[in-house]
Amino acid sequence: MPLIAGIDIGNATTEVALAQHGRFIASGIVATTGMKGTRDNIAGVVTSLQQALDKTPWSLQDVAKICINEAAPVIGDVAMETITETIITESTMIGHNPQTPGGVGVGMGITISVDKLASLREGRFAQGWIPLVGEEIDFLEAVWLINEALDRGINVVAAILKKDDGVLVNNRLRRAMPVVDEVTLLEKVPEGVLAAVEVAAAGQVVRVLSNPYGIATFFALTPEETQTIVPIARALIGNRSAVVLKTPQGDVQSRTIPAGKIFIRGEKRGGEADVAQGAQAIMQAMSACAPVCDIRGEAGTHAGGMLERVRKVMASLTGHDMNAVHIQDLLAVDTFIPREVRGGIAGECSMENAVGIAAMVKSDRLQMQAIASELSARLNTPVEVGGVEANMAVAGALTTPGCAAPLAILDLGAGSTDAAIINSDGVVKAVHLAGAGNMVSLLIQTELGLSDPFLAEEIKKYPLAKVESLFSIRHENGAVEFFREPLSPSVFAKVVYLKDGELIPVDNQTSLEKIRLVRRQAKEKVFVTNCLRALRQVSPGGSIRDITFVVLVGGSSLDFEIPQMITDALAHYGVVAGQGNIRGTEGPRNAVATGLVLAGEAKK
């Protein structure tokens, strides 16, 4: 019995729909092999097709025709361009944030090596002193030297340690004072200079030294000098402990990195945008030049290098000349990246401004035709390029119970966001935009400073909780859940994500509230922004209010919070939006594959 297969090659998954005489009989889904739109996809296509056939009594020989999508490659190398930078010259130290500072409060005094405290005369007790404790000095010896100085009336107001001994030292001192430890390059801290040390209580952050006027008060700065220390205060925001030194030659600067310009060539007009001005300026230029034919970056700059990398990768994968590769769309998003401060002496980090950019290469039907030909020869079955994804997704979405034209669809994938609208006459208008699930994962990874991209992907997909005891957790929505059996000690007091009923710890010191905020903001910046601009482009009158019904399809519409975000955003325009249920059985998945089957059968 002849079968027809529709195969949707996506950035993350390859999906199959099998039908016989207009009746759908099976579906399949596997991870996409290689970059979407390249010959590497063939292995995944064969695997997904076999997976679907395994659910039926038929084999590959029974497949009469295969329809694949016109896959537009989306480069997964989304760039993060830092556009501000904090630089320290000479020996100024702008702050520190160790895990275990000791004491609490603010101390201001002159730095001195701890072993020189014994040489101080009692007559100088009014001056505040801050001893520097190197790794060659044991914490017990340091405690003895500081306590002995206090007993003699020396005014020791704080301490700076190289080793991780802050709590051990603080617990043994005769006077409460702030103690900062883990200053790895302590030898670069000069003696005899004025310094301020602040340690906040557990669960709190520094308030005095993260305030420019607080620093100005301690160091008696002029209004002009106060302007120059703004980067210091900015870099200390959110820290539990902080140190600021005043050296004669030291200086702190905040400078803008020349990230370069982006040049946009549209069908009717061209434009440009400076990356340093942020995502809004870039997207305004994109909107003014729509529809876009090609995008290039300024030669010799960060932006130019990023976009040329995109061309180079696509050229090598497709075998085309770099000049023949055109970038069809670009999504820019403002974000922050934790960057180690240049010139810091204790691994200090500052949250620097950055722009995330996702670029999409123009669809190459000839490349897809080459894939179809190779696949046909391998399977000995006719293979044709069925059509543009968004058009096919509309046809698939219409199989959702309760749906009928006119309506619009949003296909939310891993690399791209597609939108299409079909009117009552069956005419489809579609758009294909860069930026989707992969970009959300990148934003989460960079803003949280994660080294593991897999952890960022998991944080994106699963809700969070905080383990409050061995028998209870508090979910991110505030609900408390109790357990009959004790939880593993490995998750105690940690932030975890809930995956298939299992608690998996997040190996990061960031709070649950911060992780949740970063995750939700990343989804809003990418998906909500892209959905709104996609619908504006396909709307008959250019306004979202001209659209009544929107169906969400694609893998990312399975996310536990993205559909609600989009539904809420569209509700302001009077639009009814919700997840699709393809063929009444597949949920929001398989829309394009189903549409390919329907289009293939219509050509018989």
XYZ file of C-alpha atoms in Angstrom:
604
model
C 0.000 0.000 0.000
C 1.657 3.308 -1.092
C 2.518 5.785 1.668
C 3.375 9.480 1.548
C 5.765 11.015 4.112
C 6.105 14.664 5.078
C 9.452 15.433 6.742
C 10.141 18.707 8.551
C 13.873 19.365 9.044
C 14.156 21.802 11.942
C 17.089 23.362 13.794
C 16.650 21.022 16.768
C 14.388 18.169 15.608
C 13.370 16.350 12.434
C 9.686 15.378 12.399
C 7.799 12.935 10.165
C 4.128 12.478 9.334
C 3.045 9.322 7.477
C -0.244 9.097 5.603
C -2.051 6.629 3.386
C -4.911 7.663 1.113
C -5.430 10.878 3.101
C -5.398 9.110 6.468
C -2.532 9.829 8.865
C -1.154 6.633 10.376
C 2.066 7.496 12.259
C 4.497 10.219 13.349
C 8.189 10.288 14.234
C 10.655 12.735 15.782
C 14.447 12.643 16.273
C 17.191 15.202 16.889
C 18.323 16.922 13.693
C 21.733 15.754 12.460
C 24.024 18.578 11.367
C 23.036 22.163 10.658
C 19.579 22.661 9.227
C 19.541 22.915 5.440
C 22.746 20.909 4.839
C 23.529 17.381 3.613
C 24.243 16.298 7.199
C 20.440 16.327 7.725
C 19.995 13.162 5.629
C 20.966 10.785 8.442
C 18.328 12.301 10.738
C 15.712 12.199 7.986
C 16.250 8.476 7.443
C 16.205 7.752 11.190
C 12.978 9.696 11.810
C 11.282 8.067 8.820
C 12.264 4.612 10.039
C 11.023 5.472 13.525
C 7.587 6.335 12.129
C 7.518 3.211 9.933
C 8.354 1.029 12.937
C 4.936 1.968 14.337
C 3.241 0.521 11.239
C 3.318 -2.820 9.399
C 5.023 -1.170 6.396
C 8.663 -0.583 5.409
C 10.703 1.936 3.388
C 9.801 0.144 0.168
C 6.140 1.079 0.746
C 6.834 4.837 0.796
C 5.750 6.193 -2.605
C 6.754 9.840 -2.087
C 8.628 11.981 0.420
C 8.072 15.737 0.780
C 10.698 17.768 2.664
C 10.479 21.382 3.760
C 12.329 24.271 2.188
C 14.645 24.594 5.184
C 16.220 28.011 5.700
C 19.442 27.535 7.674
C 19.785 29.581 10.850
C 23.327 29.909 12.125
C 23.465 28.749 15.739
C 26.575 30.854 16.469
C 24.620 33.679 18.029
C 27.072 36.438 18.910
C 27.365 38.358 22.147
C 29.152 41.640 21.581
C 30.239 43.477 24.746
C 29.828 47.209 24.266
C 31.071 48.521 27.628
C 34.134 47.623 29.655
C 35.489 48.492 33.096
C 39.263 48.955 33.236
C 41.502 49.445 36.300
C 44.918 51.023 35.947
C 47.788 50.800 38.447
C 46.689 49.141 41.706
C 43.189 50.382 42.390
C 40.954 47.531 43.584
C 37.296 48.092 42.904
C 35.803 45.298 44.917
C 35.381 41.663 45.664
C 32.588 39.169 46.281
C 33.908 36.053 48.072
C 31.567 33.318 49.257
C 32.628 33.520 52.900
C 33.432 37.044 54.128
C 33.507 37.544 57.864
C 31.890 40.073 60.151
C 29.605 42.871 59.061
C 29.792 46.663 58.722
C 32.095 49.243 57.159
C 35.693 50.009 58.100
C 38.002 52.716 56.768
C 41.699 53.035 57.413
C 45.278 52.737 56.145
C 46.490 49.416 54.720
C 49.371 47.736 56.531
C 50.962 44.288 56.520
C 49.615 42.319 59.493
C 53.100 41.562 60.831
C 53.814 45.317 61.085
C 50.954 45.908 63.530
C 53.355 45.143 66.396
C 55.546 48.108 65.402
C 52.717 50.622 65.673
C 52.909 52.915 68.665
C 49.949 53.187 71.014
C 49.883 56.920 70.535
C 48.600 56.450 67.001
C 45.476 54.533 68.119
C 43.089 57.131 66.631
C 44.122 56.234 63.066
C 42.154 53.320 61.557
C 44.238 50.401 60.249
C 43.412 47.590 57.811
C 45.915 44.690 58.002
C 46.792 42.662 54.890
C 47.174 38.933 55.634
C 49.144 36.915 53.062
C 49.007 33.170 52.489
C 52.293 32.611 54.357
C 50.606 33.642 57.630
C 48.389 31.095 59.406
C 44.946 32.346 60.414
C 45.655 31.715 64.106
C 48.813 33.817 63.892
C 46.886 36.563 62.102
C 44.186 36.509 64.806
C 46.850 36.745 67.541
C 48.558 39.724 65.857
C 45.272 41.605 65.350
C 43.998 40.899 68.890
C 47.358 41.914 70.362
C 47.170 45.213 68.485
C 43.593 45.783 69.676
C 44.703 45.113 73.267
C 47.347 47.824 72.889
C 44.747 50.313 71.698
C 45.565 50.149 67.992
C 42.402 50.937 66.010
C 42.125 47.946 63.645
C 38.888 48.502 61.673
C 38.914 45.727 59.028
C 41.091 42.990 57.495
C 41.900 41.758 53.965
C 42.989 38.107 53.595
C 44.436 36.151 50.693
C 43.266 32.716 51.850
C 39.711 31.502 52.475
C 39.860 32.214 56.220
C 37.432 35.112 56.644
C 34.969 33.357 58.973
C 37.742 31.612 60.975
C 39.477 34.926 61.640
C 36.289 36.871 62.365
C 35.045 34.322 64.936
C 38.230 34.778 67.020
C 38.585 38.556 67.012
C 37.894 40.596 70.135
C 36.149 43.313 68.124
C 33.538 42.887 65.391
C 34.843 44.160 62.057
C 34.432 43.410 58.325
C 36.848 40.755 57.013
C 37.251 40.110 53.270
C 39.087 37.000 52.109
C 39.995 35.190 48.846
C 41.929 38.189 47.461
C 44.134 36.092 45.176
C 46.508 38.906 44.133
C 46.898 40.416 47.591
C 50.539 41.260 46.851
C 49.316 43.948 44.447
C 47.433 45.754 47.214
C 49.816 48.560 48.292
C 50.551 49.414 51.913
C 50.028 52.882 53.322
C 46.999 53.814 51.205
C 43.510 54.763 52.305
C 40.971 51.928 51.940
C 37.330 51.238 52.739
C 36.000 47.727 53.428
C 32.299 46.804 53.628
C 30.693 43.456 54.415
C 26.912 43.090 54.357
C 24.898 40.722 56.537
C 23.957 37.323 55.110
C 21.314 37.744 52.440
C 22.099 41.457 52.022
C 24.284 43.416 49.593
C 26.675 46.316 50.139
C 24.998 49.699 50.267
C 27.668 52.280 51.063
C 30.410 51.372 48.585
C 27.933 50.667 45.770
C 26.774 54.279 46.079
C 29.010 56.883 44.345
C 28.196 59.411 47.068
C 29.051 56.863 49.755
C 32.529 56.444 48.259
C 32.843 60.221 47.866
C 31.996 60.690 51.557
C 34.675 58.227 52.723
C 37.434 59.602 50.511
C 36.413 63.309 50.578
C 36.138 63.460 46.785
C 35.398 66.544 44.737
C 32.364 66.559 42.380
C 34.749 65.975 39.442
C 36.369 62.987 41.202
C 32.939 61.617 42.109
C 32.077 61.423 38.421
C 35.124 59.246 37.759
C 34.260 56.666 40.432
C 30.806 55.826 39.024
C 32.235 52.657 37.364
C 33.516 51.552 40.777
C 30.077 51.789 42.378
C 28.455 50.197 39.323
C 30.757 47.176 39.478
C 29.999 46.658 43.193
C 26.206 46.546 42.858
C 24.894 43.208 44.122
C 28.083 42.230 45.986
C 28.006 41.030 49.569
C 31.457 42.472 50.276
C 33.508 45.274 48.780
C 36.900 46.945 49.016
C 37.869 50.308 47.520
C 41.443 51.628 47.634
C 42.640 55.131 46.889
C 46.050 55.159 45.245
C 47.849 58.190 43.839
C 48.210 56.682 40.365
C 45.198 54.356 40.359
C 42.283 54.998 38.060
C 39.077 53.287 37.025
C 37.504 53.865 33.642
C 34.359 52.730 31.936
C 34.758 52.806 28.180
C 32.667 51.838 25.205
C 34.117 49.202 22.894
C 33.785 50.060 19.189
C 31.606 47.081 18.306
C 31.101 48.473 14.790
C 28.209 49.218 12.498
C 25.704 46.987 10.737
C 24.721 47.882 7.174
C 21.264 46.789 6.006
C 20.203 46.594 2.350
C 16.462 46.449 1.835
C 14.417 46.062 -1.316
C 13.525 49.767 -1.360
C 16.102 51.453 0.893
C 19.234 50.887 2.917
C 20.238 51.801 6.441
C 22.832 51.347 9.138
C 22.999 50.992 12.916
C 25.806 51.248 15.449
C 25.946 48.139 17.652
C 27.174 50.289 20.562
C 23.823 52.099 20.555
C 22.085 48.861 21.530
C 19.463 46.501 20.189
C 16.708 49.091 19.841
C 18.692 51.137 17.316
C 19.504 47.988 15.319
C 15.893 46.769 15.224
C 14.611 50.230 14.267
C 16.978 50.209 11.309
C 15.820 46.688 10.399
C 12.191 47.781 10.497
C 12.863 50.858 8.354
C 14.573 48.759 5.665
C 12.076 45.872 5.548
C 11.870 43.708 3.515
C 15.601 43.005 3.938
C 17.783 41.618 1.132
C 21.164 41.408 2.885
C 22.974 42.491 6.044
C 26.695 43.142 6.401
C 28.978 44.383 9.169
C 31.669 47.052 9.210
C 35.016 45.547 8.243
C 37.533 45.126 11.063
C 34.945 45.399 13.874
C 33.183 42.930 16.199
C 29.938 43.225 14.217
C 31.700 42.693 10.904
C 33.552 39.657 12.244
C 30.367 38.075 13.588
C 28.387 38.451 10.355
C 31.335 37.318 8.226
C 31.606 34.191 10.401
C 27.972 33.469 9.552
C 28.718 33.779 5.838
C 31.875 31.686 6.110
C 30.111 28.839 7.921
C 27.218 28.816 5.454
C 29.546 29.040 2.463
C 31.560 26.048 3.667
C 28.419 24.002 4.310
C 26.720 24.812 1.014
C 29.766 25.019 -1.235
C 28.802 28.527 -2.370
C 30.998 31.602 -2.620
C 30.817 33.817 0.502
C 29.522 36.745 -1.555
C 26.588 34.595 -2.713
C 25.429 34.015 0.881
C 22.861 36.630 1.941
C 21.654 37.261 5.484
C 17.876 37.529 5.359
C 17.049 38.554 8.915
C 18.647 39.578 12.184
C 17.406 39.830 15.760
C 19.281 42.007 18.260
C 18.671 41.834 22.014
C 20.111 43.992 24.816
C 21.623 41.984 27.646
C 24.317 41.993 30.341
C 27.387 39.788 30.560
C 29.534 39.205 33.656
C 33.060 40.109 32.545
C 36.231 40.016 34.621
C 37.387 43.555 35.241
C 40.564 44.342 33.331
C 43.309 45.120 35.820
C 41.443 43.769 38.867
C 43.432 41.906 41.502
C 40.859 39.521 42.950
C 38.921 38.244 39.938
C 36.344 41.012 40.260
C 33.508 40.916 37.730
C 31.327 43.667 36.387
C 28.009 43.288 34.559
C 28.816 44.863 31.209
C 26.356 45.967 28.539
C 26.188 43.670 25.530
C 24.089 42.989 22.456
C 23.084 39.489 21.404
C 22.635 38.980 17.670
C 21.028 36.057 15.816
C 21.359 35.996 12.034
C 19.501 33.904 9.460
C 20.815 33.023 6.037
C 18.457 33.317 3.076
C 16.811 30.069 2.065
C 18.508 28.232 -0.784
C 16.085 26.083 -2.714
C 18.900 24.745 -4.904
C 20.673 23.450 -1.792
C 17.473 21.752 -0.608
C 17.007 20.295 -4.075
C 20.476 18.763 -3.827
C 19.537 17.200 -0.482
C 16.297 15.874 -1.992
C 18.173 14.316 -4.912
C 20.719 12.621 -2.664
C 17.973 11.357 -0.346
C 15.983 10.052 -3.309
C 18.971 8.121 -4.620
C 19.680 6.659 -1.179
C 16.086 5.528 -0.509
C 15.141 4.843 -4.127
C 11.999 6.929 -3.551
C 10.849 10.178 -5.193
C 11.704 13.139 -2.915
C 10.507 16.669 -3.570
C 10.958 20.018 -1.824
C 7.418 20.592 -0.655
C 7.316 24.237 0.227
C 8.156 27.043 2.631
C 7.851 26.044 6.297
C 5.384 28.744 7.304
C 2.981 27.865 4.472
C 3.132 24.202 5.381
C 2.675 25.037 9.064
C -0.569 26.882 8.209
C -1.927 23.807 6.436
C -0.961 21.633 9.390
C -2.392 24.063 11.952
C -5.760 23.997 10.201
C -6.078 20.348 11.259
C -6.439 21.587 14.862
C -10.027 20.985 15.984
C -12.010 24.226 16.029
C -9.741 26.057 13.561
C -10.689 27.521 10.198
C -9.407 30.225 7.868
C -8.811 33.109 8.212
C -6.182 32.641 10.923
C -2.503 33.235 11.653
C 0.089 30.790 12.958
C 3.291 31.299 14.913
C 5.797 28.491 14.446
C 8.218 28.725 17.384
C 11.331 26.657 16.778
C 14.909 26.458 18.028
C 16.544 28.753 15.493
C 13.733 30.726 13.883
C 10.296 32.180 14.481
C 7.911 31.857 11.531
C 4.559 33.536 11.055
C 1.965 33.043 8.357
C -1.592 34.166 7.785
C -4.209 32.600 5.550
C -7.268 34.538 4.424
C -10.710 33.202 3.635
C -9.659 32.725 -0.019
C -6.786 30.443 0.986
C -4.023 32.948 0.136
C -1.031 32.611 2.482
C 1.426 35.373 3.447
C 4.464 34.242 5.432
C 7.632 35.575 7.068
C 10.695 33.788 8.418
C 12.634 35.511 11.265
C 15.899 34.748 13.052
C 15.975 34.075 16.773
C 14.126 31.513 18.888
C 14.910 28.847 21.500
C 18.666 28.693 20.868
C 19.010 32.417 21.449
C 17.037 32.191 24.709
C 19.476 29.525 25.935
C 22.442 31.723 24.989
C 21.023 34.727 26.848
C 20.467 32.602 29.961
C 23.980 31.181 29.750
C 25.696 34.537 29.337
C 23.680 36.554 31.868
C 24.098 33.897 34.561
C 27.750 33.318 33.672
C 27.250 29.565 33.108
C 30.070 27.540 31.572
C 27.775 24.649 30.604
C 25.367 25.335 27.699
C 23.399 22.195 28.616
C 22.574 23.676 32.038
C 21.279 26.844 30.355
C 19.043 24.708 28.133
C 17.680 22.849 31.178
C 17.029 26.081 33.093
C 15.091 27.330 30.065
C 12.859 24.261 29.909
C 12.073 23.389 33.532
C 10.626 25.243 36.564
C 12.781 26.019 39.606
C 12.520 25.382 43.335
C 14.558 26.012 46.497
C 15.243 23.121 48.868
C 14.399 24.543 52.300
C 14.800 21.379 54.381
C 15.396 17.678 53.906
C 11.626 17.194 53.698
C 10.372 20.283 51.831
C 10.962 22.518 48.825
C 9.519 25.890 47.860
C 8.563 26.172 44.200
C 9.285 29.352 42.259
C 5.584 30.291 42.458
C 5.767 30.222 46.280
C 4.010 26.871 46.804
C 5.600 24.538 49.370
C 5.837 20.792 48.714
C 6.546 18.226 51.455
C 8.078 14.748 51.073
C 7.649 11.570 53.107
C 11.252 10.478 52.557
C 14.244 12.759 53.202
C 15.769 14.417 50.156
C 19.366 13.852 49.143
C 21.844 15.939 51.172
C 23.421 16.947 47.844
C 20.457 19.262 47.119
C 20.011 20.692 50.619
C 19.675 24.504 50.638
C 20.266 24.618 46.874
C 18.323 25.944 43.912
C 17.109 23.019 41.800
C 15.136 22.501 38.614
C 12.398 19.875 38.413
C 12.854 17.441 35.528
C 10.568 14.425 35.278
C 9.985 14.457 39.045
C 13.700 14.625 39.847
C 15.395 17.489 41.708
C 18.592 18.493 39.905
C 20.796 21.094 41.627
C 21.900 24.228 39.777
C 25.630 24.556 40.411
C 25.588 28.331 40.492
C 25.530 30.782 43.383
C 22.772 32.883 41.819
C 19.487 33.091 43.734
C 16.289 31.430 42.517
C 14.666 34.832 42.005
C 17.538 36.059 39.795
C 17.589 32.866 37.693
C 13.825 33.035 37.184
C 13.998 36.714 36.253
C 16.792 36.131 33.717
C 14.925 33.145 32.207
C 11.635 35.009 31.806
C 13.275 38.169 30.458
C 15.220 36.140 27.894
C 12.013 34.509 26.637
C 10.224 37.840 26.469
C 13.116 39.541 24.648
C 13.248 36.815 21.995
C 9.845 35.169 21.608
C 7.446 37.986 22.470
C 9.495 40.506 20.466
C 9.780 38.184 17.462
C 6.116 37.160 17.545
C 4.928 40.763 17.537
C 7.201 41.822 14.681
C 6.346 38.675 12.695
C 2.598 39.252 13.005
C 2.978 42.904 12.007
C 4.755 41.815 8.827
C 2.094 39.290 7.780
C -0.944 41.305 8.878
C -2.976 42.567 5.887
C -3.019 46.122 7.215
C 0.318 46.070 9.028
C -1.423 46.072 12.416
C -1.741 43.157 14.819
C -5.308 44.284 15.565
C -6.280 43.139 12.055
C -5.687 39.531 13.185
C -8.336 37.652 15.173
C -7.026 34.107 15.747
C -3.430 32.897 16.265
C -2.384 29.258 16.654
C 0.991 28.471 18.279
C 2.900 25.517 16.845
C 6.494 24.252 16.969
C 8.711 22.771 19.665
C 9.141 25.971 21.689
C 5.365 26.337 22.055
C 5.587 23.286 24.346
C 7.521 25.438 26.842
C 5.837 25.758 30.226
C 5.622 29.565 30.098
C 6.197 30.883 26.557
C 2.581 30.279 25.350
C 1.214 32.186 28.336
C 3.623 35.082 27.683
C 2.572 35.322 24.033
C -1.124 34.923 24.849
C -0.851 37.739 27.396
C 1.036 40.000 24.967
C -1.492 39.419 22.169
C -4.469 39.915 24.497
C -3.631 43.642 24.492
C -4.445 43.665 20.770
C -7.692 41.707 21.129
C -6.163 38.581 19.551
C -7.214 35.067 20.588
C -4.071 32.899 20.842
C -3.403 29.378 22.065
C -1.466 26.157 21.454
C -2.411 24.142 18.410
C -3.320 20.448 18.503
C -2.259 19.131 15.126
C -4.624 16.469 13.777
C -6.195 16.448 17.243
C -3.433 14.121 18.480
C 0.026 15.691 18.120
C -0.265 18.830 20.218
C 1.639 21.794 18.732
C 4.253 19.535 17.091
C 4.236 18.052 13.582
C 2.464 20.997 11.917
C 4.957 21.421 9.048
C 5.282 17.669 8.437
C 1.484 17.352 8.339
C 1.214 20.301 5.956
C 3.819 18.735 3.656
C 1.748 15.554 3.443
C -1.417 17.514 2.650
C 0.403 19.549 -0.032
C 1.942 16.406 -1.506
C -1.428 14.661 -1.738
C -2.998 17.736 -3.357
C -0.481 17.472 -6.222
C -1.573 13.914 -7.147
